XYZ file of C-alpha atoms in Angstrom:
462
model
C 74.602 50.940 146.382
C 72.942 50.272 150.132
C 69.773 48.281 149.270
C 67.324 47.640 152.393
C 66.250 43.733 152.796
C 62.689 44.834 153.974
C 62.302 47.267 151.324
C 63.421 44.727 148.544
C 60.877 42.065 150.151
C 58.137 44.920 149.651
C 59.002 44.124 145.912
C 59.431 40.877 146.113
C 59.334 37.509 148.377
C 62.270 36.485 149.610
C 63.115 33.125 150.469
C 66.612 33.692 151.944
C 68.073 34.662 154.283
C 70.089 38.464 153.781
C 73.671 36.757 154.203
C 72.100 34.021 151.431
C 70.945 36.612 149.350
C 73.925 38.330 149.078
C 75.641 34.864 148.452
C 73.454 34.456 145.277
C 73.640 37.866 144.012
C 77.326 37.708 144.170
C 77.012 34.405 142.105
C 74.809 36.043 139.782
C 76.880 38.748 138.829
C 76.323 41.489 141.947
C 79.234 41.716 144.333
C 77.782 41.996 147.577
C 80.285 43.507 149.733
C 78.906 43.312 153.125
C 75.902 43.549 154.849
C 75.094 45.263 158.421
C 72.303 45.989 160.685
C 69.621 48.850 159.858
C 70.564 50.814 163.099
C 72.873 49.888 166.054
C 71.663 47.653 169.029
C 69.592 49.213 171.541
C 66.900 47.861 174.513
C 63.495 49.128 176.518
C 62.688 51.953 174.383
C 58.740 52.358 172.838
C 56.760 54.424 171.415
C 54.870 56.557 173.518
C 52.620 60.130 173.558
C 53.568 62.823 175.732
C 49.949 63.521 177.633
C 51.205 67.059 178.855
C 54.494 69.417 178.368
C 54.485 72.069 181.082
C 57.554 74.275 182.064
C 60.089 73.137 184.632
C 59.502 75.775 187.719
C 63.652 75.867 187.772
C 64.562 75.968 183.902
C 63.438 77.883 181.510
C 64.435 75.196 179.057
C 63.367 72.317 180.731
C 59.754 71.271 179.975
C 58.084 68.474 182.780
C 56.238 65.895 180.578
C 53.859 63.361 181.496
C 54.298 60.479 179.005
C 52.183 57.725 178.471
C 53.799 54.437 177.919
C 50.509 52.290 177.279
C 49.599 48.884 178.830
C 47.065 50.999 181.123
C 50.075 52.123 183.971
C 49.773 55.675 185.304
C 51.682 58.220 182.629
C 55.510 58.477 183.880
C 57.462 61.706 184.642
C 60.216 62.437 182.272
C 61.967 66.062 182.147
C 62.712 66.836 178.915
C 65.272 69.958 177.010
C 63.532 69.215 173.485
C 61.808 72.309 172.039
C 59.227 70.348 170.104
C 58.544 68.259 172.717
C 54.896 68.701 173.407
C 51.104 67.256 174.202
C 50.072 64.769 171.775
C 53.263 63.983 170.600
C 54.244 60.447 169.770
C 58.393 59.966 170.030
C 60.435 57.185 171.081
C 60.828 56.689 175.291
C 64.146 54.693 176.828
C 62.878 53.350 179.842
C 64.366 52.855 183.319
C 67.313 50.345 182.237
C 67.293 50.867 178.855
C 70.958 50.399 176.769
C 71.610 53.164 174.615
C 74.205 53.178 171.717
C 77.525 54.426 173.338
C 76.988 52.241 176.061
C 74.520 54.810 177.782
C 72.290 53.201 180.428
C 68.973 55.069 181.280
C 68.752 55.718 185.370
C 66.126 57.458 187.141
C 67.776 60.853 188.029
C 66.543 64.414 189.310
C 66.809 67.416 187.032
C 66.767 70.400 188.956
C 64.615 69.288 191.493
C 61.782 67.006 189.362
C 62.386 63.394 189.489
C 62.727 62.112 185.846
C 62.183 58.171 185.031
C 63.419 57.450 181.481
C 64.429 59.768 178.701
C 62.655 60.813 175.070
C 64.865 60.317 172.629
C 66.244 62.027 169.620
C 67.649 60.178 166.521
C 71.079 60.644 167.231
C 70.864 59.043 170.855
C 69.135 55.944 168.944
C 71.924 55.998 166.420
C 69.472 57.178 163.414
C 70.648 60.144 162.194
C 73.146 63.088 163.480
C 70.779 65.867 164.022
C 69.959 66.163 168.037
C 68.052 69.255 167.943
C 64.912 67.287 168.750
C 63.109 64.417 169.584
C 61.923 61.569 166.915
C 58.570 62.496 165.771
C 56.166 59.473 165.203
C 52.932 60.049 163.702
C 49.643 60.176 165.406
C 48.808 56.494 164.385
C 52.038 55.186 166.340
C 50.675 52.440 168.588
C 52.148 53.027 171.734
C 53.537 50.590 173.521
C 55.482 48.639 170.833
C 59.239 48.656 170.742
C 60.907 51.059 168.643
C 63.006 48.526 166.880
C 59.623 46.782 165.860
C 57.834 50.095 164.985
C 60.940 50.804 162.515
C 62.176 47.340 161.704
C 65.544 47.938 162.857
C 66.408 44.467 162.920
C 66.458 45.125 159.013
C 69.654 44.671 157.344
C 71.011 46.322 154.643
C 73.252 45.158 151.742
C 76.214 46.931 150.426
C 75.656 45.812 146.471
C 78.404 47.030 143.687
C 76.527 47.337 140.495
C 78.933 46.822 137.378
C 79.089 49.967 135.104
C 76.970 47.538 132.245
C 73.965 47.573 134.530
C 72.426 50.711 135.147
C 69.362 48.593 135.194
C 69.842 47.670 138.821
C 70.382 50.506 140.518
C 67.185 50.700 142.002
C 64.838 48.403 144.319
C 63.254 47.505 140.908
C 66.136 46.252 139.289
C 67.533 44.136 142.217
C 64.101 42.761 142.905
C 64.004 41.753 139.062
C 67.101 39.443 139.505
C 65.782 38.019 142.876
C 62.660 37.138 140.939
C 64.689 35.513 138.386
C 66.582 33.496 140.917
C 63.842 32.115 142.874
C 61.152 31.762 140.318
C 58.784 34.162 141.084
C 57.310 37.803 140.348
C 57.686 41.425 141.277
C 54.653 42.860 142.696
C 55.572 46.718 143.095
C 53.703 48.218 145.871
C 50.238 50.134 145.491
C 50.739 53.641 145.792
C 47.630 56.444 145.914
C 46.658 56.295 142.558
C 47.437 59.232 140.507
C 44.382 61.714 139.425
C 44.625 64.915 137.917
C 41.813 67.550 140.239
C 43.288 70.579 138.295
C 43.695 71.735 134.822
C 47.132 73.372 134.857
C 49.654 72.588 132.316
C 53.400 73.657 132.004
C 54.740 73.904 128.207
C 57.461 72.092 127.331
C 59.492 72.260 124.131
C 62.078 69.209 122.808
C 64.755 71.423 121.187
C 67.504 68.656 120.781
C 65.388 65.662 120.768
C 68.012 63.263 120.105
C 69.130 63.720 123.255
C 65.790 63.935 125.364
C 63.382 62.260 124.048
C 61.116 61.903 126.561
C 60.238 64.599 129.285
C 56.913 63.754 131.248
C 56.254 66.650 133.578
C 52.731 67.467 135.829
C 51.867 70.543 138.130
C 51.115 70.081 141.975
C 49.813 73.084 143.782
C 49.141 73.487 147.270
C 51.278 71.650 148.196
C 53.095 71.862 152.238
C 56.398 71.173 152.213
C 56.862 71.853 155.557
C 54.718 68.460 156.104
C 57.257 66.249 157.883
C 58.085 63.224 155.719
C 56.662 59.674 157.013
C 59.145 58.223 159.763
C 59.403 54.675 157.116
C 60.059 56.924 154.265
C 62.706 58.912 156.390
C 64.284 55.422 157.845
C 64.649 53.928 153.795
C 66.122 57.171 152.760
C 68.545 56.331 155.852
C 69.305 53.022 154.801
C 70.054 53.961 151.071
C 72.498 56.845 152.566
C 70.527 59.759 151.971
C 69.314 61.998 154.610
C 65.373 63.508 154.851
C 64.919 66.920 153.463
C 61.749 67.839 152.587
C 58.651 65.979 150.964
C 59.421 67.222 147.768
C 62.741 66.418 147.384
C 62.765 63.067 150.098
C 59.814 61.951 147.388
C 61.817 62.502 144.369
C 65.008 60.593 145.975
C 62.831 57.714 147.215
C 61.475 57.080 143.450
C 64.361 57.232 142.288
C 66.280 54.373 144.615
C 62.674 53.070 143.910
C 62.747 52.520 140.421
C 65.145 54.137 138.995
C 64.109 56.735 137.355
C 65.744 60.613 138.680
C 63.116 63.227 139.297
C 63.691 66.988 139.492
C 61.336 69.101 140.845
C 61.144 73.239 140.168
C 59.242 75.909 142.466
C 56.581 76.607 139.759
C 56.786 80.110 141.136
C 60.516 80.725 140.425
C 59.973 79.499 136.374
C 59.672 82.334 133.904
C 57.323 80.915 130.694
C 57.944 77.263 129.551
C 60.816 75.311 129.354
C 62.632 74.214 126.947
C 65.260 71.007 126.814
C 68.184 72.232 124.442
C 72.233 71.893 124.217
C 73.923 74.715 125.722
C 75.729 77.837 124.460
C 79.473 77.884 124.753
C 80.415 78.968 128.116
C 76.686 79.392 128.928
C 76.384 80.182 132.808
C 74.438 78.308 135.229
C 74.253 78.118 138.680
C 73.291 74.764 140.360
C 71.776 73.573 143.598
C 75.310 72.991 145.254
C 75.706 76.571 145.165
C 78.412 76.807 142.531
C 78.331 78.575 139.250
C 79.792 76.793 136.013
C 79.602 77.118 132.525
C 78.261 75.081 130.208
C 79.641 73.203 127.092
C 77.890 73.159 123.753
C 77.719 69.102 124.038
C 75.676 69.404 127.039
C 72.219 69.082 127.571
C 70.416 71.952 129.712
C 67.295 72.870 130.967
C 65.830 76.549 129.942
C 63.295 79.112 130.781
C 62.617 82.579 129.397
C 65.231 84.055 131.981
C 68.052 81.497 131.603
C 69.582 77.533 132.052
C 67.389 76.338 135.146
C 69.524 73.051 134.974
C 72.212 71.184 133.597
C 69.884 67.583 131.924
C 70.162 63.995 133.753
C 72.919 66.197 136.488
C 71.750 68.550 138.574
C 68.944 71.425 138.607
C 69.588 75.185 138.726
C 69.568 76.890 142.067
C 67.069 79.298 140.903
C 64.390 77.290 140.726
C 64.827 74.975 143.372
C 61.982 74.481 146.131
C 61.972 75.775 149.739
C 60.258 74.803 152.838
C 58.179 78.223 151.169
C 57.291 76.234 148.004
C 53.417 75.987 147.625
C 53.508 74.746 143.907
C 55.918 72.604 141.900
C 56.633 71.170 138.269
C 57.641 67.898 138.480
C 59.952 66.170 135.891
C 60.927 62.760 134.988
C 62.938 63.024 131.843
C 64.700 60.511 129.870
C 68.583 61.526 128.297
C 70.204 58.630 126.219
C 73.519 57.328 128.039
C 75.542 59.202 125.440
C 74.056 62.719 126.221
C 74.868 62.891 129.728
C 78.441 60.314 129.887
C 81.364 62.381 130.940
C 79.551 65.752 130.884
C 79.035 65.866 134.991
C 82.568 64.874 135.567
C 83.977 67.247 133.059
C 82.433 70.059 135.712
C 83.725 67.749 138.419
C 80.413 66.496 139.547
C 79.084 63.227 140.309
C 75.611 62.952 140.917
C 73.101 60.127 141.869
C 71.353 61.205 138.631
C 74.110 61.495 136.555
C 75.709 57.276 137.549
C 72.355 56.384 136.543
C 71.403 58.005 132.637
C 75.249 57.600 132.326
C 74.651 53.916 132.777
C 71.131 53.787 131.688
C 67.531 54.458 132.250
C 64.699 52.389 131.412
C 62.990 54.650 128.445
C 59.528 53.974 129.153
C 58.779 54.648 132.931
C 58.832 58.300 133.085
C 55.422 58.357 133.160
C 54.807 55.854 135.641
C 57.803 57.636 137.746
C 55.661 60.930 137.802
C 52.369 59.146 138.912
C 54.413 57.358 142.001
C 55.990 60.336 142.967
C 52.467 62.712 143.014
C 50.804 59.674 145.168
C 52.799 59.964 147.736
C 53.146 63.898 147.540
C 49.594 63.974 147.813
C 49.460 61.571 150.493
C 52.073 63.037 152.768
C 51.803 66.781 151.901
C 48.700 67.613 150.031
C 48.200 69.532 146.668
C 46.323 69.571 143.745
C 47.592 67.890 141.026
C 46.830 68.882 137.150
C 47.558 65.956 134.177
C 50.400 64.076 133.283
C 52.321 65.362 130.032
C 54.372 63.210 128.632
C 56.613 64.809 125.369
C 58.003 62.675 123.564
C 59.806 61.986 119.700
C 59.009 58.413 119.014
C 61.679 58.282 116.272
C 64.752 59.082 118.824
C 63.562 56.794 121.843
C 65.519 53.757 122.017
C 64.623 50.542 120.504
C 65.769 47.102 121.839
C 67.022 44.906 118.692
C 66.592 41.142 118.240
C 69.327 39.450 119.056
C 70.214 36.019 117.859
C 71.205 32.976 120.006
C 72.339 29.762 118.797
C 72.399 26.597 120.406
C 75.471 25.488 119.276
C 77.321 28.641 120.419
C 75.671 28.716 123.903
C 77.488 25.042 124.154
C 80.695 25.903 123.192
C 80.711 28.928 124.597
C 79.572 27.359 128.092
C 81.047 24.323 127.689
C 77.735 22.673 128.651
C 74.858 21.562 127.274
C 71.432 23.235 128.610
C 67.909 21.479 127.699
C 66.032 24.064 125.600
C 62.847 24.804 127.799
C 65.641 25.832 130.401
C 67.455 28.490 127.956
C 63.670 29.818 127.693
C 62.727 29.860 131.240
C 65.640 31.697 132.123
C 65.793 34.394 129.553
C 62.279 34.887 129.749
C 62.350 35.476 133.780
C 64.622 38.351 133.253
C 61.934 39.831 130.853
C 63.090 38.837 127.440
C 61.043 38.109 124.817
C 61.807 34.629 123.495
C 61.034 32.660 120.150
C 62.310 29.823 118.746
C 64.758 29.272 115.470
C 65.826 26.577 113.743
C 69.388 27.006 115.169
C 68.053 28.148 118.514
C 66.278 31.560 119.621
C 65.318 34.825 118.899
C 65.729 37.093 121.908
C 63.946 40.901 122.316
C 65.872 42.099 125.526
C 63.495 44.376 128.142
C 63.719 47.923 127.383
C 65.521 48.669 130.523
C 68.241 46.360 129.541
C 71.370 47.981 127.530
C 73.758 45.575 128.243
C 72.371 43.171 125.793
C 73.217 43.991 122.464
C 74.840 40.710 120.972
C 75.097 36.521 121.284
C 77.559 36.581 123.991
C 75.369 38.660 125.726
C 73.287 36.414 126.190
């Protein structure tokens, strides 16, 4: 799992450095097997706003572009082959002497005939991404002027963390902040979103056929909503970091809650969905098609996803391609379910896929923040591409959601287990800053473990 040192400070205060963190999460039970820089080393380039695009009088796909720079100088002459290059756009400008990646050094230079001094810059020539088809687009709030690296926080770093199969807890920002906060003493502080309020009435019906195995399914309906937007340039850059690659608002907001916190989202063009759904296990050999474009059929162990025309998805793997949204979606459904471990383990593989979804209910999902997961994923839909969002449903059978037992530690066993002796306000401090709920025996503790935490079922545990 890549895990961005700026975005896990936005959780919670660091006092190390990133090649010290990843010293004490390796200590503390969290291989870290490298870390490396957010983007590769580049000079001189800064934001800046293109003042005018006109055509080039010898190229038809050459636009002449007066670019402002800021710091009050006259607006510099850069020719530019970018088709959404453009007045009023803010994008990233290599000056005269700038060092590219690839050891590329910007010169002044004449293209067909116009004299151009620096070059706007696409994500690929910075080393951000592959696709060259354009220039970076920064929003209109960009202050122009500052250095690119500092506008992004490219001097960010980014751990390589391998999370054991026992802790499904920490694959997320969340769960990595929770040990840091454990190891230094402090407390995660997860960062305010737009808060979540329902403008619009609409409801989708939902129906827990097999609730054993989905217990929880909180679901809400955003209309109007553009996904054509183009995602925030920070949002784009963490999805980067993590390894994922922007798609669209809807589906680069679903990923970034889930490396958020942990929780997978799907989301469903409320248009494509025939009547309500219904969470079920499937027929033998039922059909589905998925969003990788392949068609598979299901087993009667799995757990799947239905409308009134068909399977839509294949539960805590991957969603149907029928429903799936488009740049075209207007309105959604939006889903944050919750599928025990043992309802989704080996089912994905079986149909030989892997998904980011699937490593996580396989290993674990917190039971109680689907709700939460919903509300942080419609404030920043809202934020960055509109819509009108109706009320949070939350389904649920309280008698199949997971409770965390009380498990029993005794001071004598932590010693000779150990082979130390620990005072007793330290056994407390420690267990309680990874959540637990501590009391005291006669022969030592009773421990409630978080309910995000199924690795901690017995003494040894502990």
């Amino acid at each position: 799992m890549k895990i961005s040192y700026g975005w896990l400070n936005d959780w919670v205060r660091i006092p190390w450095t990133p090649a010290e963190l990843g010293s004490r999460l390796t200590m503390a039970g969290f291989e870290v097997e490298g870390t490396s820089a957010a983007a590769p080393a580049f000079t001189d380039v800064v934001v800046a706003e293109i003042v005018s695009a006109d055509p080039h009088p010898q190229a038809d796909k050459l636009r002449v572009c007066k670019v402002s720079r800021g710091g009050g100088g006259d607006p510099l002459t850069i020719v530019c082959g970018a088709s959404n290059a453009r007045a009023g756009l803010k994008s990233a400008l290599a000056l005269v002497g700038a060092k590219l990646p690839g050891k590329l050094t910007i010169k002044a230079a004449k293209l067909r005939g116009v004299e151009s001094s620096g070059m706007l810059c696409s994500g690929k020539e910075l080393g951000l991404s592959e696709n060259a088809e354009g220039i970076l687009e920064f929003p209109a709030d960009a202050p122009v002027g500052t250095p690119v690296r500092e506008y992004l926080d490219l001097d960010d770093m980014v751990l390589e963390v391998n999370v054991t199969p026992n802790r499904g807890d920490a694959m997320s920002v969340l769960g990595i902040a929770r040990e840091v906060a454990a190891l230094a003493g402090t407390k995660v502080v997860a960062p305010a979103t737009v808060a979540f309020k329902a403008v619009a009435t609409d409801r989708f019906p939902v129906r827990l056929e097999t609730p054993a195995a989905c217990p929880r399914f909180a679901g809400c309906v955003v209309r109007g909503v553009d996904n054509r937007a183009p995602s925030p340039v920070w949002l784009c850059e963490r999805l980067r970091r993590a390894g994922l690659r922007s798609i669209s608002p809807v589906v680069d907001i679903t990923n970034y809650v889930m490396l958020e916190i942990g929780q997978p989202l799907h989301a469903y063009d409320l248009a494509k969905l025939k009547g309500g759904i219904t969470v079920r296990h499937a027929q033998a050999n039922e059909p589905l098609s998925l969003l990788d474009g392949k068609d598979y059929k299901a087993d009667p162990d799995m757990v799947v996803i239905a409308d009134a025309g068909g399977l839509v998805g294949l539960g805590g793997i991957m969603g149907g391609a029928g429903t799936s949204v488009s740049p075209e979606t207007r309105d959604i459904f939006l889903e944050a379910a919750y599928f025990p471990a043992e309802a989704i383990a080996g089912r994905g593989r079986r149909l030989g896929l892997m998904t980011d979804a699937a490593q996580r209910f396989e290993r674990g999902v917190d039971p109680t923040q689907q709700g939460s997961a919903i509300e942080r994923a419609v404030g920043y839909l809202t934020a960055f591409a509109g819509g009108a969002p109706g009320p949070l449903d939350i389904h649920e059978s309280a008698d199949h959601l997971p409770r965390r037992p009380t498990v029993a530690l005794r001071g004598s066993q932590l010693t000779r287990l150990l082979g130390a002796e620990f005072p007793g306000a330290r056994v407390v401090a420690a267990l309680e800053g990874l959540g637990m709920r501590v009391s005291e025996r006669a022969s030592g503790w009773a421990v409630v473990p978080p309910p995000h935490r199924f690795d901690i079922a017995i003494e040894a545990d502990l």
